[in-house]
């Protein structure tokens, strides 16, 4: 069995043998050392999903393949990584289907950049799929299904104790009656990405984020890496290439998924990162221009956060901001419940305007004792100032109110 353990940054990481031992020490014995080890990585992020290798080489002699990660029915979706291994033929295409032969994605040579031979699909809504290569009987093309990542319905209910009560106060976004919350949620997406670290370990994780322009997705800096990775590896080309931004990770019938093209000037101190994105290939791609958040530098008394805590479909938490006296710098504090998976979630006022970006939970000592009951984020004013000074072309496109 694979356990998912919490990190700072409100995500989950896949447990190693050591961290599995820590998990049992913490939950069964209450050992203070184990608590400290679990709480220590406050600068790390969020892992979610399981890599699998496939290796099927589709060609004119092997045209159909069943891709099954083998992790069981709790893994309900996946994304696939394809590599063009050889061949000059340009008249082929690949179709990915569910087991009833409904089309989930399709792509051909024009979906690859001129200098690229690899490509991810978007997240596909089935745990087992069929992959067909359609090519002529004389085609020389060989397309390999190299690997993939399988995703469960949600993470296990492991928490970082950043909720105000024993039971987190949040609701499924589309179950609430407030239309402002639902409309604001249009701009919110789950970031799911992965990488092979320099130590050879496969890592995958999820965060939250928000569209601030038609092709710009904002999330946390620490969402560019995972526990155990060097900070110099954060937001590497592989992390971007392997990323999917899913604006439809909810009960929507319309898929709205994007892939990462470029990471623009991430900033560790403010814990912000900006991804230039484009629609994913195949049926899972986005339809039309996505909505973008309106940004306000005001500091309202009451706010709400739309997020993917525990890597679940969109949730909403409502609360008040922490009243402060004097200049608090770029940080705002709030009481909204935001558990693992909520890193990078936008904080909105009740006019549906973005006033901050959530990034972390309660402060804790070495024994994991809470030092406060406040969650933290970056003020919209600090984000706007950073964009004006460092990313002027993006600043000129955001909706400021």
GROMACS .gro file of C-alpha atoms in nm:
model
  401
    1UNK     CA    1   0.000   0.000   0.000
    2UNK     CA    2   0.119   0.352  -0.078
    3UNK     CA    3   0.052   0.621   0.179
    4UNK     CA    4   0.028   0.991   0.105
    5UNK     CA    5   0.182   1.213   0.370
    6UNK     CA    6   0.152   1.589   0.420
    7UNK     CA    7   0.399   1.859   0.330
    8UNK     CA    8   0.400   2.231   0.389
    9UNK     CA    9   0.256   2.403   0.089
   10UNK     CA   10  -0.061   2.208   0.148
   11UNK     CA   11   0.005   1.913  -0.069
   12UNK     CA   12   0.079   1.550  -0.025
   13UNK     CA   13   0.385   1.345  -0.096
   14UNK     CA   14   0.419   0.974  -0.161
   15UNK     CA   15   0.576   0.806   0.138
   16UNK     CA   16   0.913   0.639   0.136
   17UNK     CA   17   0.985   0.360   0.383
   18UNK     CA   18   1.128   0.613   0.624
   19UNK     CA   19   0.834   0.848   0.600
   20UNK     CA   20   0.594   0.554   0.634
   21UNK     CA   21   0.766   0.471   0.962
   22UNK     CA   22   0.730   0.833   1.069
   23UNK     CA   23   0.363   0.820   0.975
   24UNK     CA   24   0.293   0.531   1.210
   25UNK     CA   25   0.506   0.681   1.487
   26UNK     CA   26   0.310   1.003   1.467
   27UNK     CA   27  -0.039   0.862   1.451
   28UNK     CA   28   0.000   0.559   1.676
   29UNK     CA   29   0.248   0.661   1.941
   30UNK     CA   30   0.228   1.040   1.933
   31UNK     CA   31   0.607   1.046   1.949
   32UNK     CA   32   0.731   1.406   1.960
   33UNK     CA   33   1.030   1.331   1.739
   34UNK     CA   34   0.807   1.185   1.471
   35UNK     CA   35   0.584   1.492   1.494
   36UNK     CA   36   0.883   1.716   1.445
   37UNK     CA   37   0.997   1.518   1.141
   38UNK     CA   38   0.652   1.537   0.983
   39UNK     CA   39   0.621   1.909   1.053
   40UNK     CA   40   0.977   2.006   0.970
   41UNK     CA   41   0.958   2.040   0.590
   42UNK     CA   42   0.768   2.369   0.591
   43UNK     CA   43   0.929   2.477   0.266
   44UNK     CA   44   0.836   2.165   0.067
   45UNK     CA   45   0.533   2.099  -0.151
   46UNK     CA   46   0.267   1.872  -0.263
   47UNK     CA   47   0.267   1.527  -0.421
   48UNK     CA   48  -0.031   1.350  -0.573
   49UNK     CA   49  -0.066   1.058  -0.813
   50UNK     CA   50   0.148   0.757  -0.905
   51UNK     CA   51   0.384   0.721  -1.199
   52UNK     CA   52   0.370   0.407  -1.408
   53UNK     CA   53   0.587   0.282  -1.693
   54UNK     CA   54   0.434   0.132  -2.005
   55UNK     CA   55   0.672   0.115  -2.301
   56UNK     CA   56   0.427  -0.005  -2.567
   57UNK     CA   57   0.560   0.078  -2.916
   58UNK     CA   58   0.269   0.141  -3.153
   59UNK     CA   59   0.344   0.079  -3.521
   60UNK     CA   60   0.182  -0.059  -3.836
   61UNK     CA   61   0.224  -0.409  -3.689
   62UNK     CA   62   0.099  -0.322  -3.338
   63UNK     CA   63  -0.184  -0.072  -3.369
   64UNK     CA   64  -0.387  -0.109  -3.048
   65UNK     CA   65  -0.279  -0.121  -2.685
   66UNK     CA   66  -0.460  -0.139  -2.352
   67UNK     CA   67  -0.300   0.094  -2.094
   68UNK     CA   68  -0.366  -0.021  -1.740
   69UNK     CA   69  -0.156   0.126  -1.456
   70UNK     CA   70  -0.258  -0.166  -1.234
   71UNK     CA   71  -0.328   0.039  -0.921
   72UNK     CA   72  -0.693  -0.061  -0.882
   73UNK     CA   73  -1.032   0.114  -0.905
   74UNK     CA   74  -0.947   0.395  -0.662
   75UNK     CA   75  -0.733   0.546  -0.941
   76UNK     CA   76  -1.000   0.700  -1.160
   77UNK     CA   77  -0.806   0.912  -1.412
   78UNK     CA   78  -0.466   0.932  -1.578
   79UNK     CA   79  -0.250   1.123  -1.821
   80UNK     CA   80  -0.017   0.963  -2.075
   81UNK     CA   81   0.329   1.053  -2.204
   82UNK     CA   82   0.401   0.971  -2.569
   83UNK     CA   83   0.730   0.967  -2.757
   84UNK     CA   84   0.779   0.959  -3.135
   85UNK     CA   85   1.055   0.700  -3.159
   86UNK     CA   86   1.116   0.687  -3.533
   87UNK     CA   87   0.967   0.737  -3.876
   88UNK     CA   88   0.907   1.008  -4.136
   89UNK     CA   89   0.539   0.945  -4.210
   90UNK     CA   90   0.314   1.247  -4.138
   91UNK     CA   91  -0.018   1.079  -4.214
   92UNK     CA   92  -0.080   0.908  -3.878
   93UNK     CA   93  -0.279   0.989  -3.566
   94UNK     CA   94  -0.339   0.837  -3.223
   95UNK     CA   95  -0.679   0.795  -3.056
   96UNK     CA   96  -0.716   0.730  -2.683
   97UNK     CA   97  -1.050   0.567  -2.591
   98UNK     CA   98  -1.233   0.439  -2.286
   99UNK     CA   99  -1.317   0.068  -2.274
  100UNK     CA  100  -1.649   0.137  -2.448
  101UNK     CA  101  -1.453   0.303  -2.732
  102UNK     CA  102  -1.560   0.662  -2.658
  103UNK     CA  103  -1.287   0.903  -2.768
  104UNK     CA  104  -1.100   1.065  -2.478
  105UNK     CA  105  -0.818   1.228  -2.675
  106UNK     CA  106  -0.671   1.230  -3.023
  107UNK     CA  107  -0.358   1.382  -3.173
  108UNK     CA  108  -0.124   1.364  -3.468
  109UNK     CA  109   0.214   1.495  -3.583
  110UNK     CA  110   0.089   1.855  -3.605
  111UNK     CA  111   0.029   1.852  -3.228
  112UNK     CA  112   0.404   1.824  -3.166
  113UNK     CA  113   0.634   2.125  -3.189
  114UNK     CA  114   0.879   2.103  -3.483
  115UNK     CA  115   1.172   2.021  -3.255
  116UNK     CA  116   0.977   1.805  -3.007
  117UNK     CA  117   0.925   1.429  -3.007
  118UNK     CA  118   0.741   1.397  -2.673
  119UNK     CA  119   0.403   1.514  -2.547
  120UNK     CA  120   0.164   1.461  -2.255
  121UNK     CA  121  -0.208   1.424  -2.297
  122UNK     CA  122  -0.437   1.607  -2.061
  123UNK     CA  123  -0.588   1.430  -1.762
  124UNK     CA  124  -0.822   1.163  -1.901
  125UNK     CA  125  -1.132   1.068  -1.706
  126UNK     CA  126  -1.074   0.691  -1.700
  127UNK     CA  127  -0.836   0.469  -1.506
  128UNK     CA  128  -0.782   0.219  -1.793
  129UNK     CA  129  -0.779   0.318  -2.161
  130UNK     CA  130  -0.728   0.186  -2.512
  131UNK     CA  131  -0.467   0.351  -2.735
  132UNK     CA  132  -0.501   0.312  -3.113
  133UNK     CA  133  -0.251   0.413  -3.380
  134UNK     CA  134  -0.417   0.488  -3.713
  135UNK     CA  135  -0.161   0.471  -3.995
  136UNK     CA  136  -0.120   0.324  -4.343
  137UNK     CA  137  -0.001  -0.032  -4.395
  138UNK     CA  138   0.332   0.104  -4.520
  139UNK     CA  139   0.387   0.367  -4.250
  140UNK     CA  140   0.727   0.374  -4.082
  141UNK     CA  141   0.607   0.566  -3.774
  142UNK     CA  142   0.669   0.427  -3.424
  143UNK     CA  143   0.494   0.604  -3.136
  144UNK     CA  144   0.573   0.485  -2.787
  145UNK     CA  145   0.343   0.513  -2.488
  146UNK     CA  146   0.637   0.574  -2.260
  147UNK     CA  147   0.477   0.629  -1.921
  148UNK     CA  148   0.192   0.796  -1.738
  149UNK     CA  149   0.059   0.919  -1.408
  150UNK     CA  150  -0.254   0.773  -1.248
  151UNK     CA  151  -0.465   0.987  -1.015
  152UNK     CA  152  -0.695   0.874  -0.732
  153UNK     CA  153  -1.031   1.036  -0.665
  154UNK     CA  154  -0.864   1.230  -0.384
  155UNK     CA  155  -0.584   1.199  -0.135
  156UNK     CA  156  -0.618   1.014   0.191
  157UNK     CA  157  -0.760   1.233   0.468
  158UNK     CA  158  -0.424   1.332   0.615
  159UNK     CA  159  -0.417   1.686   0.747
  160UNK     CA  160  -0.168   1.955   0.833
  161UNK     CA  161  -0.382   2.088   1.117
  162UNK     CA  162  -0.454   2.427   0.963
  163UNK     CA  163  -0.829   2.412   1.020
  164UNK     CA  164  -0.997   2.609   1.295
  165UNK     CA  165  -1.195   2.308   1.416
  166UNK     CA  166  -1.163   1.930   1.412
  167UNK     CA  167  -1.383   1.915   1.101
  168UNK     CA  168  -1.274   2.151   0.823
  169UNK     CA  169  -1.530   2.418   0.737
  170UNK     CA  170  -1.559   2.402   0.362
  171UNK     CA  171  -1.815   2.302   0.100
  172UNK     CA  172  -1.808   2.166  -0.251
  173UNK     CA  173  -1.808   2.482  -0.462
  174UNK     CA  174  -2.120   2.408  -0.662
  175UNK     CA  175  -2.321   2.299  -0.358
  176UNK     CA  176  -2.329   2.652  -0.214
  177UNK     CA  177  -2.601   2.903  -0.302
  178UNK     CA  178  -2.368   3.202  -0.341
  179UNK     CA  179  -2.333   3.282  -0.711
  180UNK     CA  180  -2.034   3.513  -0.650
  181UNK     CA  181  -1.834   3.220  -0.513
  182UNK     CA  182  -1.927   2.999  -0.807
  183UNK     CA  183  -1.838   3.262  -1.065
  184UNK     CA  184  -1.506   3.335  -0.895
  185UNK     CA  185  -1.434   2.962  -0.906
  186UNK     CA  186  -1.435   2.970  -1.287
  187UNK     CA  187  -1.081   3.107  -1.275
  188UNK     CA  188  -0.945   2.848  -1.028
  189UNK     CA  189  -0.757   2.537  -1.135
  190UNK     CA  190  -0.568   2.242  -0.996
  191UNK     CA  191  -0.202   2.222  -1.095
  192UNK     CA  192  -0.080   1.863  -1.130
  193UNK     CA  193   0.281   1.814  -1.228
  194UNK     CA  194   0.569   1.571  -1.195
  195UNK     CA  195   0.939   1.519  -1.249
  196UNK     CA  196   1.227   1.277  -1.223
  197UNK     CA  197   1.445   1.434  -0.955
  198UNK     CA  198   1.825   1.440  -0.980
  199UNK     CA  199   1.829   1.143  -0.741
  200UNK     CA  200   1.624   0.941  -0.991
  201UNK     CA  201   1.308   0.943  -0.779
  202UNK     CA  202   0.978   0.995  -0.963
  203UNK     CA  203   0.773   1.267  -0.796
  204UNK     CA  204   0.423   1.399  -0.870
  205UNK     CA  205   0.215   1.653  -0.681
  206UNK     CA  206  -0.081   1.892  -0.692
  207UNK     CA  207  -0.149   2.252  -0.594
  208UNK     CA  208  -0.414   2.516  -0.659
  209UNK     CA  209  -0.389   2.834  -0.864
  210UNK     CA  210  -0.578   3.098  -1.060
  211UNK     CA  211  -0.589   3.243  -1.412
  212UNK     CA  212  -0.493   3.613  -1.412
  213UNK     CA  213  -0.479   3.649  -1.792
  214UNK     CA  214  -0.603   3.438  -2.082
  215UNK     CA  215  -0.276   3.242  -2.087
  216UNK     CA  216  -0.122   3.317  -1.744
  217UNK     CA  217  -0.180   3.092  -1.441
  218UNK     CA  218  -0.059   3.208  -1.099
  219UNK     CA  219   0.032   2.970  -0.818
  220UNK     CA  220   0.292   2.945  -0.538
  221UNK     CA  221   0.667   2.933  -0.594
  222UNK     CA  222   0.689   2.626  -0.372
  223UNK     CA  223   0.448   2.442  -0.605
  224UNK     CA  224   0.741   2.407  -0.845
  225UNK     CA  225   0.903   2.127  -0.647
  226UNK     CA  226   0.859   1.858  -0.386
  227UNK     CA  227   1.002   1.748  -0.053
  228UNK     CA  228   1.362   1.637  -0.091
  229UNK     CA  229   1.426   1.836  -0.407
  230UNK     CA  230   1.687   2.108  -0.416
  231UNK     CA  231   1.532   2.453  -0.448
  232UNK     CA  232   1.749   2.501  -0.759
  233UNK     CA  233   1.542   2.227  -0.926
  234UNK     CA  234   1.212   2.405  -0.865
  235UNK     CA  235   1.028   2.505  -1.182
  236UNK     CA  236   1.271   2.318  -1.404
  237UNK     CA  237   1.182   2.265  -1.769
  238UNK     CA  238   1.060   1.914  -1.685
  239UNK     CA  239   0.831   2.042  -1.409
  240UNK     CA  240   0.674   2.282  -1.659
  241UNK     CA  241   0.660   2.028  -1.942
  242UNK     CA  242   0.489   1.771  -1.717
  243UNK     CA  243   0.232   2.013  -1.574
  244UNK     CA  244  -0.141   2.023  -1.634
  245UNK     CA  245  -0.362   2.309  -1.520
  246UNK     CA  246  -0.716   2.175  -1.490
  247UNK     CA  247  -0.983   2.445  -1.454
  248UNK     CA  248  -1.252   2.178  -1.473
  249UNK     CA  249  -1.145   1.960  -1.179
  250UNK     CA  250  -1.499   1.977  -1.040
  251UNK     CA  251  -1.834   1.834  -1.148
  252UNK     CA  252  -1.827   2.023  -1.478
  253UNK     CA  253  -1.910   1.841  -1.802
  254UNK     CA  254  -1.678   2.068  -2.002
  255UNK     CA  255  -1.306   1.993  -1.995
  256UNK     CA  256  -1.080   2.298  -1.954
  257UNK     CA  257  -0.719   2.184  -1.936
  258UNK     CA  258  -0.392   2.359  -2.015
  259UNK     CA  259  -0.028   2.262  -2.042
  260UNK     CA  260   0.265   2.473  -1.925
  261UNK     CA  261   0.471   2.646  -2.193
  262UNK     CA  262   0.697   2.863  -1.979
  263UNK     CA  263   0.753   2.969  -1.618
  264UNK     CA  264   0.785   3.346  -1.584
  265UNK     CA  265   1.007   3.489  -1.307
  266UNK     CA  266   0.895   3.285  -1.003
  267UNK     CA  267   0.972   3.455  -0.673
  268UNK     CA  268   1.056   3.252  -0.362
  269UNK     CA  269   1.024   3.541  -0.115
  270UNK     CA  270   0.668   3.627  -0.220
  271UNK     CA  271   0.594   3.258  -0.290
  272UNK     CA  272   0.446   3.332  -0.633
  273UNK     CA  273   0.497   3.184  -0.979
  274UNK     CA  274   0.342   3.260  -1.316
  275UNK     CA  275   0.294   2.995  -1.585
  276UNK     CA  276   0.232   3.071  -1.949
  277UNK     CA  277  -0.014   2.802  -2.058
  278UNK     CA  278  -0.190   2.675  -2.370
  279UNK     CA  279  -0.471   2.422  -2.424
  280UNK     CA  280  -0.370   2.057  -2.394
  281UNK     CA  281  -0.393   1.831  -2.695
  282UNK     CA  282  -0.691   1.608  -2.767
  283UNK     CA  283  -1.047   1.605  -2.640
  284UNK     CA  284  -0.931   1.709  -2.292
  285UNK     CA  285  -0.823   2.051  -2.422
  286UNK     CA  286  -0.986   2.377  -2.322
  287UNK     CA  287  -1.267   2.529  -2.526
  288UNK     CA  288  -1.235   2.902  -2.594
  289UNK     CA  289  -1.066   3.172  -2.388
  290UNK     CA  290  -1.073   3.109  -2.012
  291UNK     CA  291  -1.205   3.367  -1.766
  292UNK     CA  292  -0.948   3.556  -1.562
  293UNK     CA  293  -0.963   3.689  -1.208
  294UNK     CA  294  -1.018   4.057  -1.137
  295UNK     CA  295  -0.756   4.183  -0.891
  296UNK     CA  296  -0.819   4.428  -0.608
  297UNK     CA  297  -0.561   4.575  -0.372
  298UNK     CA  298  -0.826   4.640  -0.107
  299UNK     CA  299  -0.828   4.454   0.226
  300UNK     CA  300  -1.185   4.345   0.299
  301UNK     CA  301  -1.300   4.211   0.634
  302UNK     CA  302  -1.464   3.897   0.491
  303UNK     CA  303  -1.318   3.670   0.225
  304UNK     CA  304  -1.345   3.323   0.076
  305UNK     CA  305  -1.091   3.082  -0.073
  306UNK     CA  306  -1.160   2.848  -0.367
  307UNK     CA  307  -0.915   2.561  -0.352
  308UNK     CA  308  -0.829   2.195  -0.407
  309UNK     CA  309  -0.762   2.085  -0.049
  310UNK     CA  310  -0.665   1.717  -0.039
  311UNK     CA  311  -0.650   1.746  -0.420
  312UNK     CA  312  -1.028   1.721  -0.427
  313UNK     CA  313  -1.261   1.886  -0.678
  314UNK     CA  314  -1.315   2.256  -0.611
  315UNK     CA  315  -1.397   2.350  -0.253
  316UNK     CA  316  -1.479   2.686  -0.096
  317UNK     CA  317  -1.397   2.811   0.255
  318UNK     CA  318  -1.530   3.139   0.396
  319UNK     CA  319  -1.377   3.340   0.680
  320UNK     CA  320  -1.249   3.676   0.796
  321UNK     CA  321  -0.909   3.827   0.742
  322UNK     CA  322  -0.696   3.878   1.051
  323UNK     CA  323  -0.718   4.238   1.168
  324UNK     CA  324  -0.371   4.395   1.179
  325UNK     CA  325  -0.225   4.726   1.291
  326UNK     CA  326   0.046   4.897   1.091
  327UNK     CA  327   0.240   4.772   0.792
  328UNK     CA  328   0.248   4.391   0.774
  329UNK     CA  329   0.450   4.380   0.455
  330UNK     CA  330   0.339   4.152   0.170
  331UNK     CA  331   0.172   3.892   0.395
  332UNK     CA  332  -0.196   3.870   0.481
  333UNK     CA  333  -0.345   3.632   0.738
  334UNK     CA  334  -0.682   3.462   0.731
  335UNK     CA  335  -0.891   3.204   0.916
  336UNK     CA  336  -1.021   3.005   0.617
  337UNK     CA  337  -0.968   2.629   0.642
  338UNK     CA  338  -0.710   2.531   0.380
  339UNK     CA  339  -0.568   2.182   0.413
  340UNK     CA  340  -0.323   1.988   0.187
  341UNK     CA  341  -0.366   2.073  -0.181
  342UNK     CA  342  -0.470   2.437  -0.128
  343UNK     CA  343  -0.130   2.595  -0.194
  344UNK     CA  344  -0.167   2.869  -0.452
  345UNK     CA  345  -0.541   2.909  -0.395
  346UNK     CA  346  -0.683   3.256  -0.462
  347UNK     CA  347  -0.841   3.456  -0.180
  348UNK     CA  348  -1.146   3.653  -0.299
  349UNK     CA  349  -1.360   3.932  -0.155
  350UNK     CA  350  -1.739   3.915  -0.181
  351UNK     CA  351  -1.735   4.110  -0.505
  352UNK     CA  352  -1.544   3.815  -0.654
  353UNK     CA  353  -1.214   4.004  -0.677
  354UNK     CA  354  -0.879   3.843  -0.600
  355UNK     CA  355  -0.723   4.005  -0.291
  356UNK     CA  356  -0.449   3.752  -0.212
  357UNK     CA  357  -0.287   3.416  -0.283
  358UNK     CA  358  -0.285   3.155  -0.007
  359UNK     CA  359   0.050   2.987   0.063
  360UNK     CA  360   0.083   2.834   0.412
  361UNK     CA  361  -0.085   2.733   0.735
  362UNK     CA  362  -0.030   2.760   1.108
  363UNK     CA  363   0.319   2.834   1.237
  364UNK     CA  364   0.453   2.542   1.442
  365UNK     CA  365   0.744   2.468   1.670
  366UNK     CA  366   0.986   2.174   1.638
  367UNK     CA  367   0.743   1.948   1.827
  368UNK     CA  368   0.460   2.036   1.587
  369UNK     CA  369   0.273   2.247   1.843
  370UNK     CA  370   0.071   2.527   1.686
  371UNK     CA  371   0.207   2.874   1.756
  372UNK     CA  372  -0.099   3.045   1.608
  373UNK     CA  373  -0.426   2.962   1.432
  374UNK     CA  374  -0.376   3.176   1.124
  375UNK     CA  375  -0.324   3.078   0.763
  376UNK     CA  376  -0.107   3.298   0.543
  377UNK     CA  377  -0.102   3.438   0.194
  378UNK     CA  378   0.051   3.706  -0.026
  379UNK     CA  379  -0.139   4.032  -0.067
  380UNK     CA  380  -0.268   4.126  -0.410
  381UNK     CA  381  -0.095   4.463  -0.371
  382UNK     CA  382   0.243   4.288  -0.344
  383UNK     CA  383   0.162   4.070  -0.646
  384UNK     CA  384   0.058   4.369  -0.857
  385UNK     CA  385   0.372   4.561  -0.759
  386UNK     CA  386   0.590   4.262  -0.850
  387UNK     CA  387   0.424   4.228  -1.189
  388UNK     CA  388   0.463   4.599  -1.257
  389UNK     CA  389   0.835   4.586  -1.179
  390UNK     CA  390   0.932   4.240  -1.307
  391UNK     CA  391   0.671   4.129  -1.564
  392UNK     CA  392   0.535   4.444  -1.720
  393UNK     CA  393   0.374   4.269  -2.022
  394UNK     CA  394   0.167   4.057  -1.780
  395UNK     CA  395   0.093   4.357  -1.557
  396UNK     CA  396  -0.050   4.541  -1.858
  397UNK     CA  397  -0.295   4.255  -1.921
  398UNK     CA  398  -0.431   4.183  -1.573
  399UNK     CA  399  -0.769   4.324  -1.470
  400UNK     CA  400  -0.700   4.570  -1.187
  401UNK     CA  401  -0.984   4.718  -0.983
   0.00000   0.00000   0.00000
